[in-house]
Amino acid sequence: HIACGMEDTIHPFDFEECQLPHESVESMLGIEVITDFTIPTQTFFYRRIGFCEPVKEIDLDIAPPNPAQNSRSYNLWEEEEIVQPKKQSCHIASVLLSDVIRGRYSFTGAAYQEREKNVEAPEIDRSDDKRKVTDKWGFVVEDPAEISNNPTRGNSRSQNKLEEKWLDILRDWGSYSEEKKRRICKKRIRKGIPNRVRGEMWKVVLDVAEIRLENRDLFQRLLDEESDFENQIQIDIHRTLPQHIFFQEQGGMGQTSLFNSLKAYSVYDKTVGYCQGMGFIMAMFLLYMTEEDAFFMMAQLINKHDMSGLFEPGFPALIQCFYVHDQLIRACLPRLAAHFDEQMIEASMYATKWYPTMFSISLPFEFTIRIWDLFMVDGIKILYRAALAILKLLQKELLKVEFETIMDYLRNMSKYITITPDEFVNAMNDSNITTKR
């Protein structure tokens, strides 16, 4: 423009000097034109994107100017109040989720609305959100008719009375003798822990509250460190209980809590680090408790029941499990063992998802949690009892078929087990496997 002798030409971005013609399109259409619009200087967005004024040096020995004399300079002394988004509470997540797994629940986003009353959560794009129907444990079902015949959650007197008894046990647990604790664990836990108190009972049995109290800041300090397994954990997150509503949202509360708890443990236990099987165990914990409690549960579980060999490089304890498993079949189910030998089937071919995940992805959920109730008290022998109970229940059918069909039975057991969880626990107890045998 200068070369053309148009020094006074207005730059197209010089909005303050720009004047619209009297007969502009806007005026002809009756649209109000704002020519002196400016971005507010005190907004968070204005400062965050870098449009704020240069910082001026202020002599702190001089009293702040009188606002009546110069309101513009007085603003320099005001501390800008920038509201930072609160961290999403995993405790809130677990409380909401407990409502999902305690009864049949149609998930329509109401849980998020309830959460947003208490927590300033980031906005979530729900443009493709569809109504999801879950079973009473929180697993999404494609066909609602699949759960139409299942009994809904009830508030019967007997159920409430049972829950009250367990709440009394939880309250008085610290005053019980070790002998009384063993009696309670042997008698009552075999009958099943009410789902409302299951997570708290697991924590009590493994002394999580005491350990957490002794290591108050441990979890947060572990999260602040870097882990060599972060990328692998992130890759495996979406493959962990993918049918459960809590873990379906990418980057949502469930996946974030799962990542945090697994990362923290990988930093905490350098020997074990991380492997995919741990994700399923941690995810089960997160259905009943916060991510910090889930971390301490994992630490106590592995320490108390000597499970590190199931996950550390080389998987020495898993190899041992396979050996013991095969020997137990030969001792307790000799006909099935002979048939497996004929078909050249070994435990390592079908039980790799049984022991490292504690059956969390091999059996229906209501069976899995009953196994876990018992495992918290009795340890690895419960997994052997569960394995033998499964094979004993399926033995009649397995003896009739060959390799491929056998593998289908053992990899898709949920389709073929027709008994109730109580009957399954009774079948487990019939095996009478101890640590000596």
Tab-separated table of C-alpha atoms in Angstrom, residues 199-370:
chain	number	residue	atom	x	y	z
A	199	GLY	CA	-15.333	-54.368	49.218
A	200	GLU	CA	-15.086	-53.276	52.842
A	201	MET	CA	-14.812	-56.876	53.994
A	202	TRP	CA	-12.031	-57.580	51.530
A	203	LYS	CA	-10.120	-54.583	52.865
A	204	VAL	CA	-10.637	-55.690	56.456
A	205	VAL	CA	-9.403	-59.234	55.790
A	206	LEU	CA	-6.226	-57.914	54.132
A	207	ASP	CA	-5.633	-55.120	56.709
A	208	VAL	CA	-5.702	-52.446	54.033
A	209	ALA	CA	-6.800	-49.644	56.377
A	210	GLU	CA	-3.820	-50.169	58.665
A	211	ILE	CA	-1.310	-50.364	55.830
A	212	ARG	CA	-2.752	-47.266	54.201
A	213	LEU	CA	-2.573	-45.355	57.471
A	214	GLU	CA	1.104	-46.252	57.827
A	215	ASN	CA	1.808	-45.081	54.259
A	216	ARG	CA	-0.431	-42.058	53.886
A	217	ASP	CA	1.369	-40.322	51.031
A	218	LEU	CA	2.775	-43.401	49.312
A	219	PHE	CA	0.203	-43.674	46.544
A	220	GLN	CA	0.495	-40.045	45.470
A	221	ARG	CA	4.282	-40.164	45.543
A	222	LEU	CA	4.246	-43.254	43.320
A	223	LEU	CA	1.923	-41.513	40.860
A	224	ASP	CA	4.332	-38.589	40.648
A	225	GLU	CA	7.127	-40.909	39.482
A	226	GLU	CA	7.555	-42.274	35.981
A	227	SER	CA	7.015	-45.935	35.171
A	228	ASP	CA	8.647	-48.001	32.447
A	229	PHE	CA	5.279	-49.696	31.883
A	230	GLU	CA	3.080	-46.648	31.253
A	231	ASN	CA	2.745	-47.242	27.515
A	232	GLN	CA	1.926	-50.930	27.921
A	233	ILE	CA	-0.615	-50.198	30.649
A	234	GLN	CA	-2.274	-47.626	28.414
A	235	ILE	CA	-2.471	-50.142	25.557
A	236	ASP	CA	-4.090	-52.787	27.777
A	237	ILE	CA	-6.612	-50.499	29.492
A	238	HIS	CA	-9.352	-50.814	26.864
A	239	ARG	CA	-9.018	-54.607	26.893
A	240	THR	CA	-9.733	-54.886	30.611
A	241	LEU	CA	-13.348	-55.812	31.432
A	242	PRO	CA	-14.460	-54.033	28.235
A	243	GLN	CA	-18.099	-55.062	28.712
A	244	HIS	CA	-18.423	-53.336	32.066
A	245	ILE	CA	-20.006	-49.889	31.974
A	246	PHE	CA	-17.363	-48.439	34.331
A	247	PHE	CA	-14.494	-49.129	31.935
A	248	GLN	CA	-16.130	-48.371	28.591
A	249	GLU	CA	-15.554	-44.632	28.359
A	250	GLN	CA	-12.169	-43.879	26.802
A	251	GLY	CA	-10.260	-41.686	29.225
A	252	GLY	CA	-13.178	-41.843	31.666
A	253	MET	CA	-13.107	-42.389	35.395
A	254	GLY	CA	-12.818	-46.152	35.213
A	255	GLN	CA	-9.938	-46.246	32.755
A	256	THR	CA	-8.142	-43.392	34.525
A	257	SER	CA	-8.402	-45.077	37.927
A	258	LEU	CA	-7.221	-48.359	36.438
A	259	PHE	CA	-4.219	-46.678	34.830
A	260	ASN	CA	-3.278	-44.838	38.022
A	261	SER	CA	-3.477	-47.876	40.289
A	262	LEU	CA	-1.510	-50.100	37.885
A	263	LYS	CA	1.127	-47.448	37.295
A	264	ALA	CA	1.547	-46.905	41.022
A	265	TYR	CA	2.037	-50.617	41.623
A	266	SER	CA	4.523	-50.960	38.770
A	267	VAL	CA	6.636	-48.274	40.433
A	268	TYR	CA	6.127	-49.737	43.909
A	269	ASP	CA	7.150	-53.323	43.067
A	270	LYS	CA	10.086	-53.207	40.686
A	271	THR	CA	10.412	-56.996	40.651
A	272	VAL	CA	6.868	-57.618	39.463
A	273	GLY	CA	6.394	-54.418	37.471
A	274	TYR	CA	3.336	-55.013	35.318
A	275	CYS	CA	1.729	-57.684	33.169
A	276	GLN	CA	-1.709	-57.809	31.610
A	277	GLY	CA	-3.216	-60.269	34.087
A	278	MET	CA	-2.792	-57.727	36.874
A	279	GLY	CA	-5.162	-55.352	35.107
A	280	PHE	CA	-8.137	-57.684	35.548
A	281	ILE	CA	-7.460	-58.097	39.258
A	282	MET	CA	-7.086	-54.352	39.753
A	283	ALA	CA	-10.264	-53.718	37.756
A	284	MET	CA	-12.203	-56.068	40.039
A	285	PHE	CA	-10.980	-54.125	43.056
A	286	LEU	CA	-12.014	-50.834	41.457
A	287	LEU	CA	-15.598	-52.044	41.208
A	288	TYR	CA	-15.724	-51.943	45.000
A	289	MET	CA	-13.283	-49.274	46.136
A	290	THR	CA	-11.182	-46.231	45.235
A	291	GLU	CA	-7.994	-46.420	43.185
A	292	GLU	CA	-5.795	-45.882	46.248
A	293	ASP	CA	-7.493	-48.690	48.170
A	294	ALA	CA	-7.247	-50.890	45.069
A	295	PHE	CA	-3.497	-50.264	44.948
A	296	PHE	CA	-3.043	-51.306	48.582
A	297	MET	CA	-5.305	-54.318	48.024
A	298	MET	CA	-3.051	-55.481	45.212
A	299	ALA	CA	0.047	-54.971	47.340
A	300	GLN	CA	-1.432	-56.900	50.280
A	301	LEU	CA	-2.857	-59.650	48.089
A	302	ILE	CA	0.453	-60.355	46.376
A	303	ASN	CA	2.402	-60.121	49.648
A	304	LYS	CA	0.070	-62.182	51.863
A	305	HIS	CA	-0.567	-64.979	49.371
A	306	ASP	CA	2.862	-64.983	47.711
A	307	MET	CA	1.504	-64.264	44.228
A	308	SER	CA	4.411	-62.300	42.769
A	309	GLY	CA	5.552	-65.331	40.760
A	310	LEU	CA	2.302	-65.226	38.796
A	311	PHE	CA	3.280	-61.880	37.291
A	312	GLU	CA	7.038	-61.394	37.410
A	313	PRO	CA	9.194	-62.201	34.346
A	314	GLY	CA	9.312	-65.913	33.617
A	315	PHE	CA	6.076	-66.527	35.544
A	316	PRO	CA	7.611	-69.156	37.879
A	317	ALA	CA	4.514	-69.457	40.086
A	318	LEU	CA	2.264	-69.865	37.027
A	319	ILE	CA	4.384	-72.765	35.793
A	320	GLN	CA	4.064	-74.302	39.247
A	321	CYS	CA	0.283	-73.813	39.120
A	322	PHE	CA	0.120	-75.701	35.835
A	323	TYR	CA	2.121	-78.594	37.282
A	324	VAL	CA	-0.018	-78.830	40.421
A	325	HIS	CA	-3.161	-78.506	38.310
A	326	ASP	CA	-2.213	-81.462	36.111
A	327	GLN	CA	-1.292	-83.593	39.122
A	328	LEU	CA	-4.595	-82.816	40.854
A	329	ILE	CA	-6.535	-83.900	37.756
A	330	ARG	CA	-4.663	-87.201	37.725
A	331	ALA	CA	-5.394	-87.746	41.412
A	332	CYS	CA	-9.024	-86.576	41.529
A	333	LEU	CA	-10.283	-87.088	37.969
A	334	PRO	CA	-8.224	-89.949	36.518
A	335	ARG	CA	-10.577	-90.697	33.609
A	336	LEU	CA	-10.505	-87.073	32.479
A	337	ALA	CA	-6.711	-86.972	32.894
A	338	ALA	CA	-6.352	-90.009	30.622
A	339	HIS	CA	-8.656	-88.434	28.050
A	340	PHE	CA	-6.638	-85.221	28.116
A	341	ASP	CA	-3.475	-87.258	27.570
A	342	GLU	CA	-5.034	-88.901	24.522
A	343	GLN	CA	-5.969	-85.513	23.109
A	344	MET	CA	-2.551	-84.074	24.111
A	345	ILE	CA	-4.119	-81.332	26.234
A	346	GLU	CA	-2.126	-79.706	29.009
A	347	ALA	CA	-3.073	-77.072	31.580
A	348	SER	CA	-0.964	-74.413	29.848
A	349	MET	CA	-3.280	-74.632	26.840
A	350	TYR	CA	-6.435	-73.511	28.635
A	351	ALA	CA	-5.608	-72.345	32.165
A	352	THR	CA	-3.430	-69.361	31.299
A	353	LYS	CA	-6.444	-67.107	31.924
A	354	TRP	CA	-7.585	-68.958	35.020
A	355	TYR	CA	-4.801	-68.464	37.543
A	356	PRO	CA	-3.217	-65.059	36.719
A	357	THR	CA	-6.650	-63.373	36.612
A	358	MET	CA	-8.185	-65.432	39.431
A	359	PHE	CA	-10.998	-66.488	37.061
A	360	SER	CA	-12.147	-62.877	36.609
A	361	ILE	CA	-12.591	-63.357	32.844
A	362	SER	CA	-13.327	-67.077	32.716
A	363	LEU	CA	-16.509	-67.437	34.748
A	364	PRO	CA	-19.715	-65.429	35.177
A	365	PHE	CA	-19.179	-62.494	37.502
A	366	GLU	CA	-21.336	-63.888	40.315
A	367	PHE	CA	-19.148	-67.005	40.380
A	368	THR	CA	-15.925	-65.002	40.288
A	369	ILE	CA	-16.725	-62.840	43.302
A	370	ARG	CA	-17.560	-65.924	45.373
